[in-house]
């Protein structure tokens, strides 16, 4: 079975500061990794995904994530956040070839002016 | 494309009543997922379908919950009878599953916020 741990439930950051949202996973098989974002009162939207190849993945809205197999981590980063990045961010994992996404508990990112 | 469409967006009902949530997946997608989101339990997969066939319903809480997909463009999630602990946001998502090489990006609908009094 797979599991995902998002180490921070809430992250407050000042506008234009860098941010890192942490995600660790557990799996006995190779996995695909995802970050989704949920803006208030909306469904989830894919930010980026890691399937294979380069461990640094770039996504939408200036976000990127790095897959670290030895540390079983997939941390999300942005060098300079904007007020509009205020949202909840979910890390998710699925075994390669499977369809069942397992989500972390989410990290609420709040950007302060 | 209109994206995944869910209805209603909000539903308030009384305990014991039947509730039916509806979902229209993205045209051409062959997989459909129902999720439930609560503060306590986060985002949980309830059931998913491939080509209209239920593949994994292990997340369905109990017999009060049932889901159907009569065709490729429509699915329902029914709760009968409803209970206050069923109050949550229910999301539908769809994807294009192409086997082992699938990227499995799931596209989510806006959700249905269910309140059971």
PDB file of N, CA and C in Angstrom, chain B residues 17-114:
ATOM      1  N   UNK B  17     -33.156  11.085   4.451  1.00  0.00           N
ATOM      2  CA  UNK B  17     -33.564  11.307   3.062  1.00  0.00           C
ATOM      3  C   UNK B  17     -32.557  10.696   2.096  1.00  0.00           C
ATOM      4  N   UNK B  18     -33.036  10.424   0.887  1.00  0.00           N
ATOM      5  CA  UNK B  18     -32.153   9.939  -0.180  1.00  0.00           C
ATOM      6  C   UNK B  18     -31.511  11.131  -0.885  1.00  0.00           C
ATOM      7  N   UNK B  19     -30.236  10.987  -1.171  1.00  0.00           N
ATOM      8  CA  UNK B  19     -29.488  12.037  -1.868  1.00  0.00           C
ATOM      9  C   UNK B  19     -28.840  11.438  -3.112  1.00  0.00           C
ATOM     10  N   UNK B  20     -28.963  12.129  -4.229  1.00  0.00           N
ATOM     11  CA  UNK B  20     -28.317  11.672  -5.470  1.00  0.00           C
ATOM     12  C   UNK B  20     -27.436  12.781  -6.020  1.00  0.00           C
ATOM     13  N   UNK B  21     -26.167  12.473  -6.178  1.00  0.00           N
ATOM     14  CA  UNK B  21     -25.200  13.394  -6.751  1.00  0.00           C
ATOM     15  C   UNK B  21     -24.893  12.937  -8.172  1.00  0.00           C
ATOM     16  N   UNK B  22     -24.693  13.904  -9.053  1.00  0.00           N
ATOM     17  CA  UNK B  22     -24.527  13.595 -10.471  1.00  0.00           C
ATOM     18  C   UNK B  22     -23.218  14.113 -11.028  1.00  0.00           C
ATOM     19  N   UNK B  23     -22.705  13.413 -12.019  1.00  0.00           N
ATOM     20  CA  UNK B  23     -21.423  13.786 -12.609  1.00  0.00           C
ATOM     21  C   UNK B  23     -21.424  13.490 -14.102  1.00  0.00           C
ATOM     22  N   UNK B  24     -20.918  14.458 -14.863  1.00  0.00           N
ATOM     23  CA  UNK B  24     -20.685  14.263 -16.294  1.00  0.00           C
ATOM     24  C   UNK B  24     -19.185  14.404 -16.528  1.00  0.00           C
ATOM     25  N   UNK B  25     -18.511  13.335 -16.941  1.00  0.00           N
ATOM     26  CA  UNK B  25     -17.051  13.414 -17.134  1.00  0.00           C
ATOM     27  C   UNK B  25     -16.699  14.158 -18.415  1.00  0.00           C
ATOM     28  N   UNK B  26     -15.426  14.426 -18.586  1.00  0.00           N
ATOM     29  CA  UNK B  26     -14.940  15.052 -19.806  1.00  0.00           C
ATOM     30  C   UNK B  26     -15.129  14.077 -20.973  1.00  0.00           C
ATOM     31  N   UNK B  27     -15.628  14.588 -22.075  1.00  0.00           N
ATOM     32  CA  UNK B  27     -15.885  13.748 -23.237  1.00  0.00           C
ATOM     33  C   UNK B  27     -14.603  13.052 -23.691  1.00  0.00           C
ATOM     34  N   UNK B  28     -14.704  11.737 -23.901  1.00  0.00           N
ATOM     35  CA  UNK B  28     -13.547  10.962 -24.348  1.00  0.00           C
ATOM     36  C   UNK B  28     -12.781  10.299 -23.215  1.00  0.00           C
ATOM     37  N   UNK B  29     -13.012  10.728 -21.994  1.00  0.00           N
ATOM     38  CA  UNK B  29     -12.373  10.067 -20.854  1.00  0.00           C
ATOM     39  C   UNK B  29     -13.076   8.746 -20.562  1.00  0.00           C
ATOM     40  N   UNK B  30     -12.278   7.749 -20.136  1.00  0.00           N
ATOM     41  CA  UNK B  30     -12.862   6.432 -19.908  1.00  0.00           C
ATOM     42  C   UNK B  30     -12.787   5.977 -18.456  1.00  0.00           C
ATOM     43  N   UNK B  31     -12.282   6.847 -17.597  1.00  0.00           N
ATOM     44  CA  UNK B  31     -12.247   6.518 -16.167  1.00  0.00           C
ATOM     45  C   UNK B  31     -12.935   7.625 -15.376  1.00  0.00           C
ATOM     46  N   UNK B  32     -13.650   7.209 -14.339  1.00  0.00           N
ATOM     47  CA  UNK B  32     -14.372   8.171 -13.509  1.00  0.00           C
ATOM     48  C   UNK B  32     -14.194   7.807 -12.047  1.00  0.00           C
ATOM     49  N   UNK B  33     -13.977   8.819 -11.225  1.00  0.00           N
ATOM     50  CA  UNK B  33     -13.662   8.631  -9.811  1.00  0.00           C
ATOM     51  C   UNK B  33     -14.618   9.467  -8.959  1.00  0.00           C
ATOM     52  N   UNK B  34     -15.027   8.911  -7.839  1.00  0.00           N
ATOM     53  CA  UNK B  34     -15.781   9.661  -6.833  1.00  0.00           C
ATOM     54  C   UNK B  34     -14.930   9.763  -5.561  1.00  0.00           C
ATOM     55  N   UNK B  35     -14.772  11.003  -5.074  1.00  0.00           N
ATOM     56  CA  UNK B  35     -14.018  11.280  -3.857  1.00  0.00           C
ATOM     57  C   UNK B  35     -14.911  11.983  -2.853  1.00  0.00           C
ATOM     58  N   UNK B  36     -14.522  11.853  -1.585  1.00  0.00           N
ATOM     59  CA  UNK B  36     -15.174  12.591  -0.521  1.00  0.00           C
ATOM     60  C   UNK B  36     -14.097  13.362   0.239  1.00  0.00           C
ATOM     61  N   UNK B  37     -14.397  14.630   0.545  1.00  0.00           N
ATOM     62  CA  UNK B  37     -13.439  15.451   1.275  1.00  0.00           C
ATOM     63  C   UNK B  37     -14.066  15.965   2.569  1.00  0.00           C
ATOM     64  N   UNK B  38     -13.432  15.671   3.695  1.00  0.00           N
ATOM     65  CA  UNK B  38     -13.852  16.188   4.990  1.00  0.00           C
ATOM     66  C   UNK B  38     -12.634  16.710   5.722  1.00  0.00           C
ATOM     67  N   UNK B  39     -12.887  17.541   6.706  1.00  0.00           N
ATOM     68  CA  UNK B  39     -11.778  18.088   7.491  1.00  0.00           C
ATOM     69  C   UNK B  39     -11.048  16.977   8.231  1.00  0.00           C
ATOM     70  N   UNK B  40     -11.818  16.021   8.741  1.00  0.00           N
ATOM     71  CA  UNK B  40     -11.212  14.996   9.584  1.00  0.00           C
ATOM     72  C   UNK B  40     -10.422  13.971   8.776  1.00  0.00           C
ATOM     73  N   UNK B  41     -10.942  13.577   7.624  1.00  0.00           N
ATOM     74  CA  UNK B  41     -10.365  12.453   6.894  1.00  0.00           C
ATOM     75  C   UNK B  41      -9.666  12.852   5.600  1.00  0.00           C
ATOM     76  N   UNK B  42      -9.743  14.133   5.266  1.00  0.00           N
ATOM     77  CA  UNK B  42      -9.092  14.586   4.041  1.00  0.00           C
ATOM     78  C   UNK B  42      -9.827  14.105   2.811  1.00  0.00           C
ATOM     79  N   UNK B  43      -9.070  13.819   1.748  1.00  0.00           N
ATOM     80  CA  UNK B  43      -9.637  13.427   0.457  1.00  0.00           C
ATOM     81  C   UNK B  43      -9.554  11.916   0.325  1.00  0.00           C
ATOM     82  N   UNK B  44     -10.717  11.272   0.225  1.00  0.00           N
ATOM     83  CA  UNK B  44     -10.771   9.818   0.164  1.00  0.00           C
ATOM     84  C   UNK B  44     -11.415   9.373  -1.146  1.00  0.00           C
ATOM     85  N   UNK B  45     -10.819   8.371  -1.769  1.00  0.00           N
ATOM     86  CA  UNK B  45     -11.421   7.779  -2.955  1.00  0.00           C
ATOM     87  C   UNK B  45     -12.525   6.817  -2.522  1.00  0.00           C
ATOM     88  N   UNK B  46     -13.706   7.013  -3.065  1.00  0.00           N
ATOM     89  CA  UNK B  46     -14.832   6.136  -2.733  1.00  0.00           C
ATOM     90  C   UNK B  46     -14.927   4.968  -3.701  1.00  0.00           C
ATOM     91  N   UNK B  47     -14.902   5.273  -5.004  1.00  0.00           N
ATOM     92  CA  UNK B  47     -15.073   4.263  -6.036  1.00  0.00           C
ATOM     93  C   UNK B  47     -14.553   4.806  -7.347  1.00  0.00           C
ATOM     94  N   UNK B  48     -14.085   3.898  -8.240  1.00  0.00           N
ATOM     95  CA  UNK B  48     -13.795   4.365  -9.579  1.00  0.00           C
ATOM     96  C   UNK B  48     -14.218   3.344 -10.624  1.00  0.00           C
ATOM     97  N   UNK B  49     -14.488   3.860 -11.808  1.00  0.00           N
ATOM     98  CA  UNK B  49     -14.974   3.081 -12.941  1.00  0.00           C
ATOM     99  C   UNK B  49     -13.975   3.181 -14.096  1.00  0.00           C
ATOM    100  N   UNK B  50     -13.847   2.082 -14.845  1.00  0.00           N
ATOM    101  CA  UNK B  50     -13.171   2.089 -16.139  1.00  0.00           C
ATOM    102  C   UNK B  50     -14.169   1.600 -17.178  1.00  0.00           C
ATOM    103  N   UNK B  51     -14.343   2.380 -18.237  1.00  0.00           N
ATOM    104  CA  UNK B  51     -15.289   1.987 -19.292  1.00  0.00           C
ATOM    105  C   UNK B  51     -16.641   1.588 -18.700  1.00  0.00           C
ATOM    106  N   UNK B  52     -17.103   2.375 -17.754  1.00  0.00           N
ATOM    107  CA  UNK B  52     -18.423   2.249 -17.125  1.00  0.00           C
ATOM    108  C   UNK B  52     -18.519   1.090 -16.139  1.00  0.00           C
ATOM    109  N   UNK B  53     -17.453   0.359 -15.920  1.00  0.00           N
ATOM    110  CA  UNK B  53     -17.474  -0.795 -15.020  1.00  0.00           C
ATOM    111  C   UNK B  53     -16.795  -0.426 -13.703  1.00  0.00           C
ATOM    112  N   UNK B  54     -17.441  -0.691 -12.559  1.00  0.00           N
ATOM    113  CA  UNK B  54     -16.784  -0.390 -11.282  1.00  0.00           C
ATOM    114  C   UNK B  54     -15.566  -1.293 -11.080  1.00  0.00           C
ATOM    115  N   UNK B  55     -14.429  -0.681 -10.782  1.00  0.00           N
ATOM    116  CA  UNK B  55     -13.181  -1.420 -10.636  1.00  0.00           C
ATOM    117  C   UNK B  55     -12.822  -1.610  -9.166  1.00  0.00           C
ATOM    118  N   UNK B  56     -12.998  -0.578  -8.391  1.00  0.00           N
ATOM    119  CA  UNK B  56     -12.602  -0.638  -6.982  1.00  0.00           C
ATOM    120  C   UNK B  56     -13.586   0.198  -6.174  1.00  0.00           C
ATOM    121  N   UNK B  57     -14.376  -0.476  -5.347  1.00  0.00           N
ATOM    122  CA  UNK B  57     -15.332   0.243  -4.499  1.00  0.00           C
ATOM    123  C   UNK B  57     -14.981   0.066  -3.025  1.00  0.00           C
ATOM    124  N   UNK B  58     -13.743  -0.234  -2.756  1.00  0.00           N
ATOM    125  CA  UNK B  58     -13.334  -0.512  -1.378  1.00  0.00           C
ATOM    126  C   UNK B  58     -13.429   0.713  -0.476  1.00  0.00           C
ATOM    127  N   UNK B  59     -13.509   1.883  -1.064  1.00  0.00           N
ATOM    128  CA  UNK B  59     -13.624   3.094  -0.274  1.00  0.00           C
ATOM    129  C   UNK B  59     -15.046   3.497   0.057  1.00  0.00           C
ATOM    130  N   UNK B  60     -16.012   2.798  -0.468  1.00  0.00           N
ATOM    131  CA  UNK B  60     -17.409   3.113  -0.178  1.00  0.00           C
ATOM    132  C   UNK B  60     -17.678   2.799   1.287  1.00  0.00           C
ATOM    133  N   UNK B  61     -18.170   3.774   2.048  1.00  0.00           N
ATOM    134  CA  UNK B  61     -18.255   3.617   3.502  1.00  0.00           C
ATOM    135  C   UNK B  61     -19.123   2.443   3.952  1.00  0.00           C
ATOM    136  N   UNK B  62     -20.260   2.265   3.357  1.00  0.00           N
ATOM    137  CA  UNK B  62     -21.178   1.213   3.796  1.00  0.00           C
ATOM    138  C   UNK B  62     -22.275   1.061   2.755  1.00  0.00           C
ATOM    139  N   UNK B  63     -23.197   0.166   3.060  1.00  0.00           N
ATOM    140  CA  UNK B  63     -24.233  -0.163   2.074  1.00  0.00           C
ATOM    141  C   UNK B  63     -25.155   1.001   1.755  1.00  0.00           C
ATOM    142  N   UNK B  64     -25.122   2.020   2.556  1.00  0.00           N
ATOM    143  CA  UNK B  64     -25.986   3.177   2.267  1.00  0.00           C
ATOM    144  C   UNK B  64     -25.521   3.918   1.020  1.00  0.00           C
ATOM    145  N   UNK B  65     -24.278   3.694   0.621  1.00  0.00           N
ATOM    146  CA  UNK B  65     -23.707   4.368  -0.541  1.00  0.00           C
ATOM    147  C   UNK B  65     -23.743   3.420  -1.744  1.00  0.00           C
ATOM    148  N   UNK B  66     -24.144   3.977  -2.887  1.00  0.00           N
ATOM    149  CA  UNK B  66     -24.085   3.211  -4.121  1.00  0.00           C
ATOM    150  C   UNK B  66     -23.741   4.155  -5.272  1.00  0.00           C
ATOM    151  N   UNK B  67     -23.052   3.634  -6.268  1.00  0.00           N
ATOM    152  CA  UNK B  67     -22.675   4.438  -7.429  1.00  0.00           C
ATOM    153  C   UNK B  67     -22.949   3.655  -8.695  1.00  0.00           C
ATOM    154  N   UNK B  68     -23.362   4.382  -9.717  1.00  0.00           N
ATOM    155  CA  UNK B  68     -23.640   3.764 -11.002  1.00  0.00           C
ATOM    156  C   UNK B  68     -23.042   4.603 -12.120  1.00  0.00           C
ATOM    157  N   UNK B  69     -22.769   3.935 -13.222  1.00  0.00           N
ATOM    158  CA  UNK B  69     -22.321   4.631 -14.420  1.00  0.00           C
ATOM    159  C   UNK B  69     -23.004   3.966 -15.604  1.00  0.00           C
ATOM    160  N   UNK B  70     -24.215   4.381 -15.922  1.00  0.00           N
ATOM    161  CA  UNK B  70     -24.982   3.713 -16.974  1.00  0.00           C
ATOM    162  C   UNK B  70     -24.421   3.918 -18.374  1.00  0.00           C
ATOM    163  N   UNK B  71     -23.652   4.989 -18.569  1.00  0.00           N
ATOM    164  CA  UNK B  71     -23.019   5.223 -19.866  1.00  0.00           C
ATOM    165  C   UNK B  71     -21.776   6.064 -19.677  1.00  0.00           C
ATOM    166  N   UNK B  72     -21.061   6.301 -20.755  1.00  0.00           N
ATOM    167  CA  UNK B  72     -19.761   6.956 -20.667  1.00  0.00           C
ATOM    168  C   UNK B  72     -19.845   8.431 -20.282  1.00  0.00           C
ATOM    169  N   UNK B  73     -21.034   8.996 -20.281  1.00  0.00           N
ATOM    170  CA  UNK B  73     -21.135  10.436 -20.046  1.00  0.00           C
ATOM    171  C   UNK B  73     -21.924  10.779 -18.790  1.00  0.00           C
ATOM    172  N   UNK B  74     -22.165   9.785 -17.914  1.00  0.00           N
ATOM    173  CA  UNK B  74     -22.987  10.098 -16.753  1.00  0.00           C
ATOM    174  C   UNK B  74     -22.741   9.100 -15.634  1.00  0.00           C
ATOM    175  N   UNK B  75     -22.661   9.628 -14.411  1.00  0.00           N
ATOM    176  CA  UNK B  75     -22.530   8.770 -13.236  1.00  0.00           C
ATOM    177  C   UNK B  75     -23.299   9.393 -12.079  1.00  0.00           C
ATOM    178  N   UNK B  76     -23.771   8.537 -11.180  1.00  0.00           N
ATOM    179  CA  UNK B  76     -24.457   9.011  -9.986  1.00  0.00           C
ATOM    180  C   UNK B  76     -23.861   8.358  -8.749  1.00  0.00           C
ATOM    181  N   UNK B  77     -23.901   9.114  -7.664  1.00  0.00           N
ATOM    182  CA  UNK B  77     -23.551   8.607  -6.339  1.00  0.00           C
ATOM    183  C   UNK B  77     -24.773   8.833  -5.462  1.00  0.00           C
ATOM    184  N   UNK B  78     -25.287   7.738  -4.901  1.00  0.00           N
ATOM    185  CA  UNK B  78     -26.519   7.822  -4.131  1.00  0.00           C
ATOM    186  C   UNK B  78     -26.252   7.448  -2.685  1.00  0.00           C
ATOM    187  N   UNK B  79     -26.875   8.187  -1.778  1.00  0.00           N
ATOM    188  CA  UNK B  79     -26.793   7.885  -0.350  1.00  0.00           C
ATOM    189  C   UNK B  79     -28.228   7.709   0.139  1.00  0.00           C
ATOM    190  N   UNK B  80     -28.495   6.520   0.676  1.00  0.00           N
ATOM    191  CA  UNK B  80     -29.844   6.229   1.145  1.00  0.00           C
ATOM    192  C   UNK B  80     -29.804   5.209   2.275  1.00  0.00           C
ATOM    193  N   UNK B  81     -30.236   5.584   3.481  1.00  0.00           N
ATOM    194  CA  UNK B  81     -30.619   6.913   3.933  1.00  0.00           C
ATOM    195  C   UNK B  81     -29.403   7.755   4.318  1.00  0.00           C
ATOM    196  N   UNK B  82     -29.526   9.044   4.194  1.00  0.00           N
ATOM    197  CA  UNK B  82     -28.395   9.921   4.533  1.00  0.00           C
ATOM    198  C   UNK B  82     -28.333  10.142   6.051  1.00  0.00           C
ATOM    199  N   UNK B  83     -27.097  10.403   6.521  1.00  0.00           N
ATOM    200  CA  UNK B  83     -26.862  10.669   7.933  1.00  0.00           C
ATOM    201  C   UNK B  83     -26.000  11.928   8.063  1.00  0.00           C
ATOM    202  N   UNK B  84     -26.069  12.610   9.211  1.00  0.00           N
ATOM    203  CA  UNK B  84     -25.264  13.830   9.382  1.00  0.00           C
ATOM    204  C   UNK B  84     -23.763  13.614   9.121  1.00  0.00           C
ATOM    205  N   UNK B  85     -23.248  12.438   9.441  1.00  0.00           N
ATOM    206  CA  UNK B  85     -21.817  12.192   9.226  1.00  0.00           C
ATOM    207  C   UNK B  85     -21.446  12.074   7.748  1.00  0.00           C
ATOM    208  N   UNK B  86     -22.448  12.062   6.876  1.00  0.00           N
ATOM    209  CA  UNK B  86     -22.174  12.051   5.435  1.00  0.00           C
ATOM    210  C   UNK B  86     -21.890  13.458   4.902  1.00  0.00           C
ATOM    211  N   UNK B  87     -22.081  14.459   5.734  1.00  0.00           N
ATOM    212  CA  UNK B  87     -21.828  15.838   5.312  1.00  0.00           C
ATOM    213  C   UNK B  87     -20.364  15.984   4.904  1.00  0.00           C
ATOM    214  N   UNK B  88     -20.174  16.468   3.681  1.00  0.00           N
ATOM    215  CA  UNK B  88     -18.827  16.549   3.107  1.00  0.00           C
ATOM    216  C   UNK B  88     -18.934  17.225   1.751  1.00  0.00           C
ATOM    217  N   UNK B  89     -17.781  17.422   1.126  1.00  0.00           N
ATOM    218  CA  UNK B  89     -17.764  17.824  -0.277  1.00  0.00           C
ATOM    219  C   UNK B  89     -17.428  16.580  -1.094  1.00  0.00           C
ATOM    220  N   UNK B  90     -18.249  16.299  -2.072  1.00  0.00           N
ATOM    221  CA  UNK B  90     -18.059  15.125  -2.915  1.00  0.00           C
ATOM    222  C   UNK B  90     -17.568  15.577  -4.289  1.00  0.00           C
ATOM    223  N   UNK B  91     -16.422  15.046  -4.682  1.00  0.00           N
ATOM    224  CA  UNK B  91     -15.836  15.396  -5.972  1.00  0.00           C
ATOM    225  C   UNK B  91     -15.927  14.222  -6.927  1.00  0.00           C
ATOM    226  N   UNK B  92     -16.149  14.563  -8.165  1.00  0.00           N
ATOM    227  CA  UNK B  92     -16.050  13.622  -9.263  1.00  0.00           C
ATOM    228  C   UNK B  92     -14.826  14.019 -10.094  1.00  0.00           C
ATOM    229  N   UNK B  93     -14.102  13.040 -10.597  1.00  0.00           N
ATOM    230  CA  UNK B  93     -12.952  13.316 -11.453  1.00  0.00           C
ATOM    231  C   UNK B  93     -12.964  12.325 -12.610  1.00  0.00           C
ATOM    232  N   UNK B  94     -12.382  12.720 -13.719  1.00  0.00           N
ATOM    233  CA  UNK B  94     -12.271  11.788 -14.848  1.00  0.00           C
ATOM    234  C   UNK B  94     -10.865  11.834 -15.423  1.00  0.00           C
ATOM    235  N   UNK B  95     -10.509  10.758 -16.116  1.00  0.00           N
ATOM    236  CA  UNK B  95      -9.190  10.680 -16.739  1.00  0.00           C
ATOM    237  C   UNK B  95      -9.263   9.767 -17.951  1.00  0.00           C
ATOM    238  N   UNK B  96      -8.179   9.818 -18.738  1.00  0.00           N
ATOM    239  CA  UNK B  96      -8.053   8.923 -19.888  1.00  0.00           C
ATOM    240  C   UNK B  96      -7.031   7.854 -19.510  1.00  0.00           C
ATOM    241  N   UNK B  97      -7.498   6.655 -19.344  1.00  0.00           N
ATOM    242  CA  UNK B  97      -6.634   5.549 -18.943  1.00  0.00           C
ATOM    243  C   UNK B  97      -6.256   4.752 -20.172  1.00  0.00           C
ATOM    244  N   UNK B  98      -4.929   4.620 -20.374  1.00  0.00           N
ATOM    245  CA  UNK B  98      -4.459   3.927 -21.568  1.00  0.00           C
ATOM    246  C   UNK B  98      -3.566   2.744 -21.219  1.00  0.00           C
ATOM    247  N   UNK B  99      -3.706   2.184 -20.037  1.00  0.00           N
ATOM    248  CA  UNK B  99      -2.936   1.012 -19.664  1.00  0.00           C
ATOM    249  C   UNK B  99      -1.689   1.387 -18.913  1.00  0.00           C
ATOM    250  N   UNK B 100      -0.669   0.566 -19.007  1.00  0.00           N
ATOM    251  CA  UNK B 100       0.526   0.731 -18.189  1.00  0.00           C
ATOM    252  C   UNK B 100       1.253   2.032 -18.465  1.00  0.00           C
ATOM    253  N   UNK B 101       1.089   2.556 -19.673  1.00  0.00           N
ATOM    254  CA  UNK B 101       1.795   3.789 -20.000  1.00  0.00           C
ATOM    255  C   UNK B 101       0.990   5.011 -19.640  1.00  0.00           C
ATOM    256  N   UNK B 102      -0.094   4.813 -18.934  1.00  0.00           N
ATOM    257  CA  UNK B 102      -0.994   5.923 -18.630  1.00  0.00           C
ATOM    258  C   UNK B 102      -0.326   6.962 -17.747  1.00  0.00           C
ATOM    259  N   UNK B 103      -0.629   8.181 -17.998  1.00  0.00           N
ATOM    260  CA  UNK B 103      -0.167   9.256 -17.136  1.00  0.00           C
ATOM    261  C   UNK B 103      -1.184   9.543 -16.043  1.00  0.00           C
ATOM    262  N   UNK B 104      -2.398   9.116 -16.269  1.00  0.00           N
ATOM    263  CA  UNK B 104      -3.427   9.189 -15.246  1.00  0.00           C
ATOM    264  C   UNK B 104      -3.628  10.541 -14.603  1.00  0.00           C
ATOM    265  N   UNK B 105      -3.612  11.590 -15.389  1.00  0.00           N
ATOM    266  CA  UNK B 105      -3.971  12.885 -14.835  1.00  0.00           C
ATOM    267  C   UNK B 105      -5.475  12.918 -14.627  1.00  0.00           C
ATOM    268  N   UNK B 106      -5.882  13.159 -13.416  1.00  0.00           N
ATOM    269  CA  UNK B 106      -7.303  13.229 -13.111  1.00  0.00           C
ATOM    270  C   UNK B 106      -7.756  14.684 -13.108  1.00  0.00           C
ATOM    271  N   UNK B 107      -8.877  14.924 -13.770  1.00  0.00           N
ATOM    272  CA  UNK B 107      -9.460  16.263 -13.848  1.00  0.00           C
ATOM    273  C   UNK B 107     -10.695  16.283 -12.953  1.00  0.00           C
ATOM    274  N   UNK B 108     -10.687  17.222 -12.022  1.00  0.00           N
ATOM    275  CA  UNK B 108     -11.725  17.257 -11.008  1.00  0.00           C
ATOM    276  C   UNK B 108     -12.838  18.231 -11.366  1.00  0.00           C
ATOM    277  N   UNK B 109     -14.051  17.860 -10.957  1.00  0.00           N
ATOM    278  CA  UNK B 109     -15.160  18.782 -11.018  1.00  0.00           C
ATOM    279  C   UNK B 109     -15.130  19.740  -9.842  1.00  0.00           C
ATOM    280  N   UNK B 110     -16.074  20.683  -9.796  1.00  0.00           N
ATOM    281  CA  UNK B 110     -16.093  21.687  -8.735  1.00  0.00           C
ATOM    282  C   UNK B 110     -16.603  21.165  -7.401  1.00  0.00           C
ATOM    283  N   UNK B 111     -17.194  19.977  -7.399  1.00  0.00           N
ATOM    284  CA  UNK B 111     -17.663  19.386  -6.152  1.00  0.00           C
ATOM    285  C   UNK B 111     -19.114  19.698  -5.839  1.00  0.00           C
ATOM    286  N   UNK B 112     -19.683  18.838  -4.997  1.00  0.00           N
ATOM    287  CA  UNK B 112     -21.019  19.047  -4.423  1.00  0.00           C
ATOM    288  C   UNK B 112     -20.857  19.107  -2.911  1.00  0.00           C
ATOM    289  N   UNK B 113     -21.281  20.214  -2.342  1.00  0.00           N
ATOM    290  CA  UNK B 113     -21.215  20.344  -0.875  1.00  0.00           C
ATOM    291  C   UNK B 113     -22.528  19.827  -0.299  1.00  0.00           C
ATOM    292  N   UNK B 114     -22.437  18.719   0.417  1.00  0.00           N
ATOM    293  CA  UNK B 114     -23.613  18.076   0.992  1.00  0.00           C
ATOM    294  C   UNK B 114     -23.675  18.353   2.482  1.00  0.00           C
TER     295      UNK B 114
END
